[in-house]
Short mmCIF file of C-alpha atoms in Angstrom, two decimals:
data_model
loop_
_atom_site.label_atom_id
_atom_site.label_comp_id
_atom_site.label_asym_id
_atom_site.label_seq_id
_atom_site.Cartn_x
_atom_site.Cartn_y
_atom_site.Cartn_z
CA UNK C 156 -8.83 -74.81 -36.60
CA UNK C 157 -11.95 -75.90 -34.76
CA UNK C 158 -11.54 -78.92 -32.46
CA UNK C 159 -14.42 -79.85 -30.19
CA UNK C 160 -13.39 -80.98 -26.69
CA UNK C 161 -15.79 -82.00 -23.98
CA UNK C 162 -15.74 -80.40 -20.54
CA UNK C 163 -13.51 -83.07 -19.00
CA UNK C 164 -10.91 -82.86 -21.76
CA UNK C 165 -10.74 -79.06 -21.67
CA UNK C 166 -9.68 -78.93 -17.99
CA UNK C 167 -5.98 -78.22 -17.57
CA UNK C 168 -5.49 -77.41 -13.87
CA UNK C 169 -4.46 -80.44 -11.83
CA UNK C 170 -4.48 -79.69 -8.12
CA UNK C 171 -2.19 -82.67 -7.44
CA UNK C 172 0.52 -80.79 -9.32
CA UNK C 173 -0.29 -77.10 -8.86
CA UNK C 174 -3.46 -75.79 -7.24
CA UNK C 175 -3.71 -72.29 -8.81
CA UNK C 176 -5.54 -71.49 -11.99
CA UNK C 177 -2.94 -69.46 -13.86
CA UNK C 178 -4.38 -65.98 -14.26
CA UNK C 179 -3.37 -62.38 -13.50
CA UNK C 180 -3.13 -62.78 -9.73
CA UNK C 181 -3.25 -60.02 -7.11
CA UNK C 182 -1.10 -61.05 -4.13
CA UNK C 183 -3.18 -58.92 -1.74
CA UNK C 184 -6.16 -61.09 -2.67
CA UNK C 185 -4.03 -64.18 -2.11
CA UNK C 186 -3.30 -63.05 1.46
CA UNK C 187 -6.95 -62.19 2.12
CA UNK C 188 -8.11 -65.67 1.13
CA UNK C 189 -5.12 -67.36 2.76
CA UNK C 190 -5.97 -65.73 6.11
CA UNK C 191 -9.50 -67.09 5.79
CA UNK C 192 -8.18 -70.60 5.17
CA UNK C 193 -5.74 -70.37 8.07
CA UNK C 194 -8.57 -69.17 10.33
CA UNK C 195 -10.94 -71.99 9.31
CA UNK C 196 -8.45 -74.85 8.81
CA UNK C 197 -8.47 -74.83 5.02
CA UNK C 198 -12.11 -73.84 4.48
CA UNK C 199 -13.45 -70.91 2.51
CA UNK C 200 -16.47 -69.38 4.25
CA UNK C 201 -18.99 -66.72 3.33
CA UNK C 202 -20.01 -63.61 5.22
CA UNK C 203 -23.55 -63.23 6.51
CA UNK C 204 -23.47 -59.69 5.10
CA UNK C 205 -25.01 -60.04 1.65
CA UNK C 206 -24.74 -56.42 0.54
CA UNK C 207 -21.62 -55.05 -1.10
CA UNK C 208 -19.09 -53.40 1.18
CA UNK C 209 -18.42 -49.78 0.23
CA UNK C 210 -16.65 -46.87 1.87
CA UNK C 211 -20.06 -45.71 3.07
CA UNK C 212 -20.89 -49.05 4.73
CA UNK C 213 -17.43 -49.17 6.31
CA UNK C 214 -17.98 -45.66 7.65
CA UNK C 215 -21.23 -46.88 9.20
CA UNK C 216 -19.27 -49.68 10.91
CA UNK C 217 -16.97 -47.00 12.34
CA UNK C 218 -19.94 -45.04 13.64
CA UNK C 219 -21.36 -48.22 15.19
CA UNK C 220 -18.05 -48.82 16.95
CA UNK C 221 -18.27 -45.27 18.28
CA UNK C 222 -21.78 -45.97 19.60
CA UNK C 223 -20.38 -49.02 21.38
CA UNK C 224 -17.80 -46.82 23.09
CA UNK C 225 -14.77 -48.27 21.29
CA UNK C 226 -13.65 -45.03 19.62
CA UNK C 227 -14.59 -41.38 19.37
CA UNK C 228 -14.89 -38.71 16.68
CA UNK C 229 -16.06 -40.82 13.73
CA UNK C 230 -19.49 -39.19 13.37
CA UNK C 231 -18.05 -35.70 13.61
CA UNK C 232 -15.27 -36.25 11.05
CA UNK C 233 -16.88 -38.14 8.17
CA UNK C 234 -14.57 -36.85 5.44
CA UNK C 235 -11.40 -37.58 7.44
CA UNK C 236 -12.58 -41.08 8.37
CA UNK C 237 -13.49 -41.94 4.78
CA UNK C 238 -10.11 -40.66 3.59
CA UNK C 239 -8.41 -42.85 6.21
CA UNK C 240 -10.48 -45.85 5.12
CA UNK C 241 -9.66 -45.23 1.47
CA UNK C 242 -5.91 -44.63 1.86
CA UNK C 243 -4.87 -46.84 4.79
CA UNK C 244 -7.39 -49.56 5.51
CA UNK C 245 -8.82 -50.86 2.24
CA UNK C 246 -7.70 -52.33 -1.05
CA UNK C 247 -9.55 -50.91 -4.04
CA UNK C 248 -10.05 -52.03 -7.61
CA UNK C 249 -9.67 -49.28 -10.22
CA UNK C 250 -8.12 -47.07 -7.56
CA UNK C 251 -8.23 -43.43 -8.65
CA UNK C 252 -11.02 -43.92 -11.21
CA UNK C 253 -13.90 -42.49 -9.23
CA UNK C 254 -16.53 -43.80 -11.63
CA UNK C 255 -15.33 -47.42 -11.35
CA UNK C 256 -13.47 -47.52 -8.02
CA UNK C 257 -14.78 -50.14 -5.58
CA UNK C 258 -13.69 -51.72 -2.32
CA UNK C 259 -12.25 -55.21 -2.75
CA UNK C 260 -11.33 -55.95 0.88
CA UNK C 261 -9.67 -54.64 3.98
CA UNK C 262 -5.91 -54.69 3.72
CA UNK C 263 -4.74 -58.06 5.11
CA UNK C 264 -3.06 -56.81 8.28
CA UNK C 265 -4.68 -59.32 10.66
CA UNK C 266 -6.04 -62.84 10.43
CA UNK C 267 -9.64 -61.59 10.79
CA UNK C 268 -9.56 -58.87 8.12
CA UNK C 269 -10.90 -61.30 5.49
CA UNK C 270 -14.38 -60.85 7.04
CA UNK C 271 -14.83 -57.65 5.09
CA UNK C 272 -14.34 -58.43 1.43
CA UNK C 273 -16.33 -58.32 -1.79
CA UNK C 274 -15.83 -61.79 -3.15
CA UNK C 275 -16.09 -60.88 -6.83
CA UNK C 276 -13.25 -58.37 -6.40
CA UNK C 277 -10.98 -60.62 -4.29
CA UNK C 278 -10.54 -63.63 -6.54
CA UNK C 279 -7.18 -65.27 -5.91
CA UNK C 280 -7.54 -68.04 -8.52
CA UNK C 281 -6.72 -70.66 -5.85
CA UNK C 282 -3.23 -69.34 -5.16
CA UNK C 283 -4.18 -69.26 -1.47
CA UNK C 284 -4.90 -73.01 -1.69
CA UNK C 285 -1.36 -73.65 -2.90
CA UNK C 286 0.20 -71.52 -0.15
CA UNK C 287 -1.98 -73.16 2.51
CA UNK C 288 -1.04 -76.65 1.29
CA UNK C 289 2.64 -75.74 1.57
CA UNK C 290 2.16 -74.34 5.07
CA UNK C 291 0.08 -77.32 6.14
CA UNK C 292 2.93 -79.66 5.27
CA UNK C 293 4.60 -78.38 8.47
CA UNK C 294 1.72 -77.97 10.97
CA UNK C 295 3.82 -76.48 13.78
CA UNK C 296 4.94 -73.59 11.57
CA UNK C 297 1.37 -73.05 10.35
CA UNK C 298 0.27 -72.89 14.01
CA UNK C 299 2.97 -70.32 14.84
CA UNK C 300 2.01 -68.18 11.87
CA UNK C 301 -1.65 -68.37 12.89
CA UNK C 302 -0.78 -67.29 16.44
CA UNK C 303 1.10 -64.27 15.14
CA UNK C 304 -1.54 -63.20 12.62
CA UNK C 305 -4.38 -63.55 15.16
CA UNK C 306 -2.59 -61.71 17.96
CA UNK C 307 -4.69 -59.02 19.61
CA UNK C 308 -8.17 -60.37 18.90
CA UNK C 309 -10.34 -63.03 20.52
CA UNK C 310 -12.64 -64.50 17.82
CA UNK C 311 -14.82 -66.21 20.46
CA UNK C 312 -15.80 -62.95 22.16
CA UNK C 313 -15.08 -60.56 19.26
CA UNK C 314 -13.07 -58.34 21.61
CA UNK C 315 -9.67 -56.80 21.07
CA UNK C 316 -7.25 -58.26 23.60
CA UNK C 317 -6.03 -55.54 26.00
CA UNK C 318 -2.31 -55.07 26.37
CA UNK C 319 -1.32 -56.22 22.89
CA UNK C 320 0.89 -53.85 20.93
CA UNK C 321 -1.01 -53.32 17.68
CA UNK C 322 -0.66 -50.44 15.24
CA UNK C 323 -3.59 -48.06 14.82
CA UNK C 324 -4.55 -49.32 11.34
CA UNK C 325 -4.83 -52.91 12.59
CA UNK C 326 -6.88 -51.81 15.60
CA UNK C 327 -9.22 -49.86 13.33
CA UNK C 328 -9.60 -52.89 11.05
CA UNK C 329 -10.50 -55.07 14.02
CA UNK C 330 -13.17 -52.61 15.13
CA UNK C 331 -14.62 -52.82 11.62
CA UNK C 332 -14.70 -56.62 11.41
CA UNK C 333 -15.89 -57.51 14.89
CA UNK C 334 -19.54 -56.87 14.02
CA UNK C 335 -19.36 -58.88 10.76
CA UNK C 336 -20.46 -62.48 11.29
CA UNK C 337 -19.36 -65.42 9.16
CA UNK C 338 -21.68 -68.14 7.89
CA UNK C 339 -19.65 -71.20 8.89
CA UNK C 340 -22.36 -73.50 7.51
CA UNK C 341 -21.52 -72.32 4.01
CA UNK C 342 -18.00 -73.62 3.51
CA UNK C 343 -15.80 -74.96 0.73
CA UNK C 344 -13.18 -77.25 2.21
CA UNK C 345 -9.76 -77.71 0.69
CA UNK C 346 -8.95 -81.27 -0.29
CA UNK C 347 -6.44 -83.04 1.92
CA UNK C 348 -3.59 -83.02 -0.57
CA UNK C 349 0.17 -82.71 -0.17
CA UNK C 350 2.45 -80.39 -2.13
CA UNK C 351 3.84 -81.95 -5.29
CA UNK C 352 7.31 -80.47 -4.72
CA UNK C 353 7.93 -81.49 -1.12
CA UNK C 354 11.36 -79.87 -0.79
CA UNK C 355 10.08 -76.58 -2.16
CA UNK C 356 7.22 -76.58 0.35
CA UNK C 357 9.68 -77.32 3.16
CA UNK C 358 11.87 -74.41 2.04
CA UNK C 359 8.89 -72.04 2.10
CA UNK C 360 7.94 -73.18 5.60
CA UNK C 361 11.51 -72.69 6.81
CA UNK C 362 11.50 -69.16 5.38
CA UNK C 363 8.22 -68.45 7.20
CA UNK C 364 9.76 -69.73 10.42
CA UNK C 365 12.78 -67.48 9.93
CA UNK C 366 10.51 -64.52 9.23
CA UNK C 367 8.57 -65.14 12.45
CA UNK C 368 11.85 -64.76 14.37
CA UNK C 369 11.43 -61.00 13.76
CA UNK C 370 7.85 -60.71 15.01
CA UNK C 371 8.79 -58.91 18.22
CA UNK C 372 11.27 -56.46 16.69
CA UNK C 373 9.77 -55.58 13.28
CA UNK C 374 6.57 -53.47 12.99
CA UNK C 375 3.51 -55.46 12.04
CA UNK C 376 2.96 -53.58 8.76
CA UNK C 377 6.51 -54.41 7.69
CA UNK C 378 6.07 -58.06 8.70
CA UNK C 379 2.91 -58.39 6.62
CA UNK C 380 4.65 -56.79 3.65
CA UNK C 381 7.58 -59.20 4.07
CA UNK C 382 5.13 -62.09 4.15
CA UNK C 383 3.38 -60.87 0.98
CA UNK C 384 6.72 -60.67 -0.85
CA UNK C 385 7.69 -64.11 0.48
CA UNK C 386 4.43 -65.65 -0.76
CA UNK C 387 4.85 -64.18 -4.25
CA UNK C 388 8.52 -65.14 -4.42
CA UNK C 389 7.84 -68.76 -3.48
CA UNK C 390 4.84 -69.08 -5.78
CA UNK C 391 7.11 -67.94 -8.62
CA UNK C 392 9.90 -70.33 -7.60
CA UNK C 393 7.42 -73.20 -7.34
CA UNK C 394 5.97 -72.48 -10.80
CA UNK C 395 9.38 -72.15 -12.46
CA UNK C 396 10.56 -75.40 -10.92
CA UNK C 397 7.41 -77.20 -12.01
CA UNK C 398 7.87 -76.02 -15.59
CA UNK C 399 11.42 -77.36 -15.51
CA UNK C 400 10.94 -80.58 -13.54
CA UNK C 401 7.48 -81.97 -14.35
CA UNK C 402 8.30 -83.12 -17.92
CA UNK C 403 11.38 -84.89 -16.53
CA UNK C 404 9.33 -86.53 -13.79
CA UNK C 405 6.76 -87.75 -16.31
CA UNK C 406 9.51 -89.15 -18.50
CA UNK C 407 11.18 -90.86 -15.52
CA UNK C 408 7.90 -92.02 -13.94
CA UNK C 409 8.87 -90.67 -10.53
CA UNK C 410 9.27 -87.46 -8.56
CA UNK C 411 12.79 -88.52 -7.56
CA UNK C 412 14.68 -86.54 -10.18
CA UNK C 413 17.60 -84.21 -9.66
CA UNK C 414 16.48 -80.65 -8.95
CA UNK C 415 19.01 -78.80 -11.12
CA UNK C 416 16.86 -75.73 -11.80
CA UNK C 417 18.66 -72.41 -11.60
CA UNK C 418 18.21 -68.92 -12.96
CA UNK C 419 20.57 -66.01 -13.52
CA UNK C 420 19.28 -62.84 -11.88
CA UNK C 421 20.33 -59.34 -12.86
CA UNK C 422 21.01 -57.33 -9.71
CA UNK C 423 21.66 -54.01 -11.46
CA UNK C 424 18.08 -53.08 -12.34
CA UNK C 425 19.31 -51.46 -15.56
CA UNK C 426 17.64 -52.26 -18.87
CA UNK C 427 21.03 -52.11 -20.64
CA UNK C 428 22.85 -54.26 -18.09
CA UNK C 429 25.76 -56.31 -19.50
CA UNK C 430 24.17 -59.41 -17.93
CA UNK C 431 20.80 -58.79 -19.59
CA UNK C 432 21.28 -61.30 -22.47
CA UNK C 433 22.14 -64.12 -20.08
CA UNK C 434 19.32 -63.32 -17.64
CA UNK C 435 16.80 -62.98 -20.49
CA UNK C 436 17.91 -66.31 -21.97
CA UNK C 437 17.15 -68.11 -18.69
CA UNK C 438 13.59 -66.75 -18.49
CA UNK C 439 13.10 -67.47 -22.20
CA UNK C 440 14.18 -71.07 -21.56
CA UNK C 441 11.44 -71.41 -18.93
CA UNK C 442 8.80 -69.81 -21.16
CA UNK C 443 9.82 -72.08 -24.04
CA UNK C 444 9.42 -75.05 -21.69
CA UNK C 445 5.74 -74.29 -21.12
CA UNK C 446 4.57 -76.50 -23.99
CA UNK C 447 6.34 -79.55 -22.52
CA UNK C 448 4.88 -78.67 -19.14
CA UNK C 449 1.37 -78.45 -20.61
CA UNK C 450 1.76 -81.83 -22.30
CA UNK C 451 3.04 -83.42 -19.09
CA UNK C 452 0.07 -82.05 -17.14
CA UNK C 453 -2.46 -83.18 -19.73
CA UNK C 454 -0.87 -86.65 -19.72
CA UNK C 455 -1.30 -86.83 -15.94
CA UNK C 456 -4.91 -85.68 -16.32
CA UNK C 457 -5.58 -88.55 -18.72
CA UNK C 458 -4.10 -91.15 -16.37
CA UNK C 459 -5.92 -89.62 -13.40
CA UNK C 460 -9.24 -89.94 -15.22
CA UNK C 461 -8.49 -93.60 -15.88
CA UNK C 462 -7.49 -94.19 -12.22
CA UNK C 463 -10.82 -93.06 -10.74
CA UNK C 464 -12.18 -96.59 -10.83
CA UNK C 465 -9.20 -97.79 -8.76
CA UNK C 466 -9.56 -95.21 -5.98
CA UNK C 467 -5.97 -94.01 -6.51
CA UNK C 468 -6.68 -90.90 -8.54
CA UNK C 469 -5.07 -88.71 -5.84
CA UNK C 470 -1.87 -90.80 -5.58
CA UNK C 471 0.51 -88.78 -7.74
CA UNK C 472 3.32 -91.32 -7.50
CA UNK C 473 0.99 -94.06 -8.75
CA UNK C 474 -0.12 -91.83 -11.64
CA UNK C 475 3.47 -91.10 -12.66
CA UNK C 476 4.33 -94.79 -12.57
CA UNK C 477 1.26 -95.69 -14.64
CA UNK C 478 2.11 -93.01 -17.17
CA UNK C 479 5.66 -94.35 -17.47
CA UNK C 480 4.43 -97.92 -17.96
CA UNK C 481 2.24 -96.91 -20.92
CA UNK C 482 0.01 -99.93 -20.45
CA UNK C 483 -2.05 -101.40 -23.27
CA UNK C 484 -5.26 -100.39 -21.44
CA UNK C 485 -4.08 -96.77 -21.27
CA UNK C 486 -3.13 -96.73 -24.95
CA UNK C 487 -6.46 -98.28 -25.91
CA UNK C 488 -8.32 -95.67 -23.86
CA UNK C 489 -6.33 -92.86 -25.53
CA UNK C 490 -7.06 -94.26 -29.01
CA UNK C 491 -10.77 -94.34 -28.25
CA UNK C 492 -10.61 -90.70 -27.13
CA UNK C 493 -8.75 -89.66 -30.28
CA UNK C 494 -11.24 -91.48 -32.49
CA UNK C 495 -14.09 -89.81 -30.59
CA UNK C 496 -12.58 -86.37 -31.18
CA UNK C 497 -12.37 -86.98 -34.92
CA UNK C 498 -15.99 -88.16 -34.96
CA UNK C 499 -17.03 -84.74 -33.65
CA UNK C 500 -15.88 -83.01 -36.84
CA UNK C 501 -18.77 -82.11 -39.10
CA UNK C 502 -18.93 -82.65 -42.84
CA UNK C 503 -17.87 -79.05 -43.46
CA UNK C 504 -14.81 -79.46 -41.17
CA UNK C 505 -13.01 -82.14 -43.21
CA UNK C 506 -10.06 -79.83 -43.84
CA UNK C 507 -9.65 -79.15 -40.11
CA UNK C 508 -9.73 -82.88 -39.40
CA UNK C 509 -7.08 -83.54 -42.03
CA UNK C 510 -4.91 -80.77 -40.62
CA UNK C 511 -5.16 -82.30 -37.14
CA UNK C 512 -4.24 -85.75 -38.46
CA UNK C 513 -1.13 -84.30 -40.06
CA UNK C 514 -0.26 -82.56 -36.79
CA UNK C 515 -0.29 -85.77 -34.74
CA UNK C 516 0.97 -88.26 -37.30
CA UNK C 517 4.54 -88.35 -35.99
CA UNK C 518 3.66 -88.83 -32.29
CA UNK C 519 5.06 -92.07 -30.88
CA UNK C 520 1.81 -93.67 -29.64
CA UNK C 521 -1.92 -93.14 -29.09
CA UNK C 522 -1.49 -91.49 -25.69
CA UNK C 523 1.01 -89.01 -27.13
CA UNK C 524 -1.39 -88.26 -29.98
CA UNK C 525 -4.25 -87.62 -27.56
CA UNK C 526 -2.10 -85.36 -25.38
CA UNK C 527 -0.84 -83.50 -28.45
CA UNK C 528 -4.41 -82.71 -29.46
CA UNK C 529 -5.28 -81.42 -25.98
CA UNK C 530 -2.13 -79.29 -25.83
CA UNK C 531 -2.75 -77.85 -29.28
CA UNK C 532 -6.30 -76.80 -28.44
CA UNK C 533 -5.81 -75.52 -24.89
CA UNK C 534 -2.09 -74.73 -24.93
CA UNK C 535 -2.30 -71.23 -26.48
CA UNK C 536 -4.85 -70.14 -23.86
CA UNK C 537 -2.70 -71.48 -21.01
CA UNK C 538 0.45 -70.01 -22.56
CA UNK C 539 -1.07 -66.54 -22.57
CA UNK C 540 -2.24 -66.64 -18.97
CA UNK C 541 0.79 -68.45 -17.55
CA UNK C 542 2.97 -65.54 -18.59
CA UNK C 543 0.61 -63.12 -16.81
CA UNK C 544 0.60 -65.39 -13.76
CA UNK C 545 4.39 -65.52 -13.64
CA UNK C 546 4.59 -61.75 -14.08
CA UNK C 547 2.22 -61.10 -11.18
CA UNK C 548 3.57 -63.57 -8.64
CA UNK C 549 7.08 -62.39 -9.56
CA UNK C 550 5.92 -58.83 -8.75
CA UNK C 551 7.31 -57.68 -12.09
CA UNK C 552 8.80 -54.18 -12.36
CA UNK C 553 8.22 -53.33 -8.70
CA UNK C 554 10.55 -52.71 -5.76
CA UNK C 555 9.93 -56.33 -4.74
CA UNK C 556 10.50 -57.71 -8.24
CA UNK C 557 11.77 -61.16 -9.04
CA UNK C 558 11.27 -60.31 -12.73
CA UNK C 559 11.47 -57.20 -14.86
CA UNK C 560 11.08 -56.20 -18.49
CA UNK C 561 8.34 -57.39 -20.76
CA UNK C 562 7.35 -53.87 -21.78
CA UNK C 563 8.68 -54.35 -25.31
CA UNK C 564 10.50 -56.86 -27.48
CA UNK C 565 13.68 -54.84 -27.02
CA UNK C 566 13.71 -55.49 -23.27
CA UNK C 567 12.47 -59.03 -22.71
CA UNK C 568 11.64 -60.57 -19.35
CA UNK C 569 14.59 -61.35 -17.12
CA UNK C 570 15.14 -62.44 -13.55
CA UNK C 571 16.05 -59.63 -11.15
CA UNK C 572 16.29 -58.95 -7.44
CA UNK C 573 14.37 -55.84 -6.41
CA UNK C 574 15.52 -53.86 -3.39
CA UNK C 575 12.65 -55.04 -1.16
CA UNK C 576 13.20 -58.66 -2.16
CA UNK C 577 16.92 -58.38 -1.42
CA UNK C 578 16.08 -56.85 1.96
CA UNK C 579 13.82 -59.79 2.80
CA UNK C 580 16.31 -62.43 1.61
CA UNK C 581 19.11 -60.84 3.64
CA UNK C 582 16.92 -60.78 6.76
CA UNK C 583 16.30 -64.51 6.31
CA UNK C 584 19.86 -65.58 5.49
CA UNK C 585 21.59 -63.70 8.31
CA UNK C 586 19.82 -66.11 10.66
CA UNK C 587 21.71 -69.23 11.63
CA UNK C 588 20.29 -72.23 13.44
CA UNK C 589 21.51 -72.57 17.02
CA UNK C 590 23.02 -75.97 17.47
CA UNK C 591 21.56 -78.02 20.28
CA UNK C 592 19.11 -75.42 21.60
CA UNK C 593 16.98 -74.82 18.51
CA UNK C 594 15.80 -71.55 17.06
CA UNK C 595 17.94 -69.00 15.27
CA UNK C 596 20.51 -66.35 16.01
CA UNK C 597 21.53 -63.41 13.85
CA UNK C 598 25.13 -63.23 12.69
CA UNK C 599 27.21 -61.27 10.20
CA UNK C 600 28.16 -62.80 6.87
CA UNK C 601 30.23 -61.74 3.90
CA UNK C 602 28.86 -60.81 0.50
CA UNK C 603 30.43 -63.96 -0.91
CA UNK C 604 28.63 -66.07 1.70
CA UNK C 605 25.35 -64.30 0.94
CA UNK C 606 25.68 -64.86 -2.81
CA UNK C 607 26.53 -68.53 -2.21
CA UNK C 608 23.58 -68.86 0.17
CA UNK C 609 21.15 -67.41 -2.38
CA UNK C 610 22.51 -69.82 -5.01
CA UNK C 611 22.29 -72.95 -2.84
CA UNK C 612 18.96 -72.10 -1.19
CA UNK C 613 16.96 -70.65 -4.07
CA UNK C 614 18.88 -71.61 -7.20
CA UNK C 615 19.44 -67.96 -8.14
CA UNK C 616 22.79 -67.11 -9.74
CA UNK C 617 24.31 -63.68 -9.10
CA UNK C 618 27.93 -64.65 -9.73
CA UNK C 619 28.19 -67.32 -12.41
CA UNK C 620 31.97 -67.29 -12.79
CA UNK C 621 32.24 -70.61 -10.92
CA UNK C 622 29.13 -72.21 -12.43
CA UNK C 623 29.80 -75.33 -14.56
CA UNK C 624 27.39 -74.22 -17.29
CA UNK C 625 29.36 -71.00 -17.77
CA UNK C 626 32.79 -72.65 -17.64
CA UNK C 627 33.30 -72.14 -21.38
CA UNK C 628 31.68 -68.72 -21.62
CA UNK C 629 33.50 -65.81 -23.22
CA UNK C 630 35.27 -62.94 -21.49
CA UNK C 631 32.30 -60.63 -21.95
CA UNK C 632 30.03 -62.97 -19.94
CA UNK C 633 32.61 -63.33 -17.18
CA UNK C 634 32.98 -59.55 -16.94
CA UNK C 635 29.18 -59.22 -16.89
CA UNK C 636 28.99 -61.50 -13.85
CA UNK C 637 31.67 -59.47 -12.06
CA UNK C 638 29.72 -56.30 -12.80
CA UNK C 639 26.60 -58.01 -11.49
CA UNK C 640 28.31 -58.72 -8.17
CA UNK C 641 29.30 -55.05 -7.88
CA UNK C 642 25.72 -54.02 -8.68
CA UNK C 643 24.49 -56.39 -5.97
CA UNK C 644 26.87 -54.76 -3.48
CA UNK C 645 25.52 -51.34 -4.49
CA UNK C 646 21.97 -52.55 -3.80
CA UNK C 647 23.08 -53.77 -0.37
CA UNK C 648 24.64 -50.36 0.36
CA UNK C 649 21.47 -48.57 -0.70
CA UNK C 650 19.29 -50.54 1.70
CA UNK C 651 21.83 -50.13 4.53
CA UNK C 652 23.17 -53.65 4.94
CA UNK C 653 26.70 -53.19 3.66
CA UNK C 654 29.44 -50.63 4.21
CA UNK C 655 33.02 -50.79 2.91
CA UNK C 656 35.07 -49.71 5.89
CA UNK C 657 38.27 -51.27 4.65
CA UNK C 658 39.82 -53.18 1.76
CA UNK C 659 40.19 -56.10 4.13
CA UNK C 660 37.65 -58.80 3.27
CA UNK C 661 37.20 -59.74 6.92
CA UNK C 662 35.73 -56.29 7.65
CA UNK C 663 33.40 -56.25 4.65
CA UNK C 664 30.44 -57.88 6.37
CA UNK C 665 26.67 -57.73 6.10
CA UNK C 666 25.51 -57.12 9.62
CA UNK C 667 22.06 -57.99 10.99
CA UNK C 668 19.67 -55.14 11.53
CA UNK C 669 18.02 -56.79 14.54
CA UNK C 670 19.35 -58.88 17.40
CA UNK C 671 17.33 -60.65 20.04
CA UNK C 672 18.55 -61.68 23.43
#
């Protein structure tokens, strides 16, 4: 069916709700652009280098650094240097396909590495904007993260700071970027918005703060990898919660609704896990909720367009209240838009127009009819790309996965906890706030305490035997949860956090890997 929407009507993304444009996101690109925004206080800037960066141009930067006396041996070992650049220092698109392979950017190991990037290959679809907005909600944590990421380099003098303990790959990257100037006159500044889900943004910032506790004891490469996993994990959590909560907020006319989102996660990693049906059902529930989420977003877009003449188009609480009120002016505006859409049908499209009228005839009012039309036209496109977005930010089918499956209809998508994600979560949850003095201290905790902490902090269910929604479940489901707990313990053993030294529960502890005086 052909329905003609104008440019304003076809826009789905609402940065007041969720900044990213849902596409197949690469988290390395998200970090590259995020570092640029952290460096320039929310701005995106362009490089003064107009030519494309290639392995050959990067090799020339290495030779220039050698001429400046910063390193030795680059000119005499071209093949070895290019192999190092290719394997350790750069991200590539179409890696391994020599006819199509191109440099996208330096690996984001330092705040300044964004200087060398090919913009067309490092699109992040505004995911960096969302992460920066969440970080900016707690400026002191953003400042601490910036201090850590920029350690070892003075951007005013373009010199590496002597005495800083940096790994060789980071030092090499800094030698590459120091001769690349940025055009600060050509900037795109992020709007001064606040995260829609305030509690979720605060949780992300607290996790970043906990991660920074390890900055002096964990190698930099591991810290950056932890941060990448954390960014993807929280983008996925944020998106899932929006899908669940936004329709309720629109219906209630306020953001003050109970956050009861939760998801069963399969800790076994097996495709034939006994918990697979339950875990798949939870992801399917979120995917099935996309249509309501799309309608809620389109409804907010309509009200926002109407609010531009009041100057309150960026006040999300005002927009929700106006949407709830369903004023006569809003309904009249929606009716005019619906009538305008039907006027766009040509004489040879009468059947399409009739089909659309039948589709919206049971909607409760003119605004609902207008939103239904928008969702029908643009919903399938968004539905397709939202699944790809959720797959990518959830790091599907990787060691850091928050989701697996999706390869076939036999094994549908389900929530999981990959080994690297478990490792990160354990490192965060073994930290306890020090009462009175601030900061954190590492302490041992039991598996039961860890499972309860993951449930209360992130809404992820490993053991559902005490969950109210599974109170009436059958024996098979209860046994599946018990098996899931055992699988979770096995994962903890594999990554070295848990050892059964005794049958006594008091001795079965997860002990911190790192302690600081």
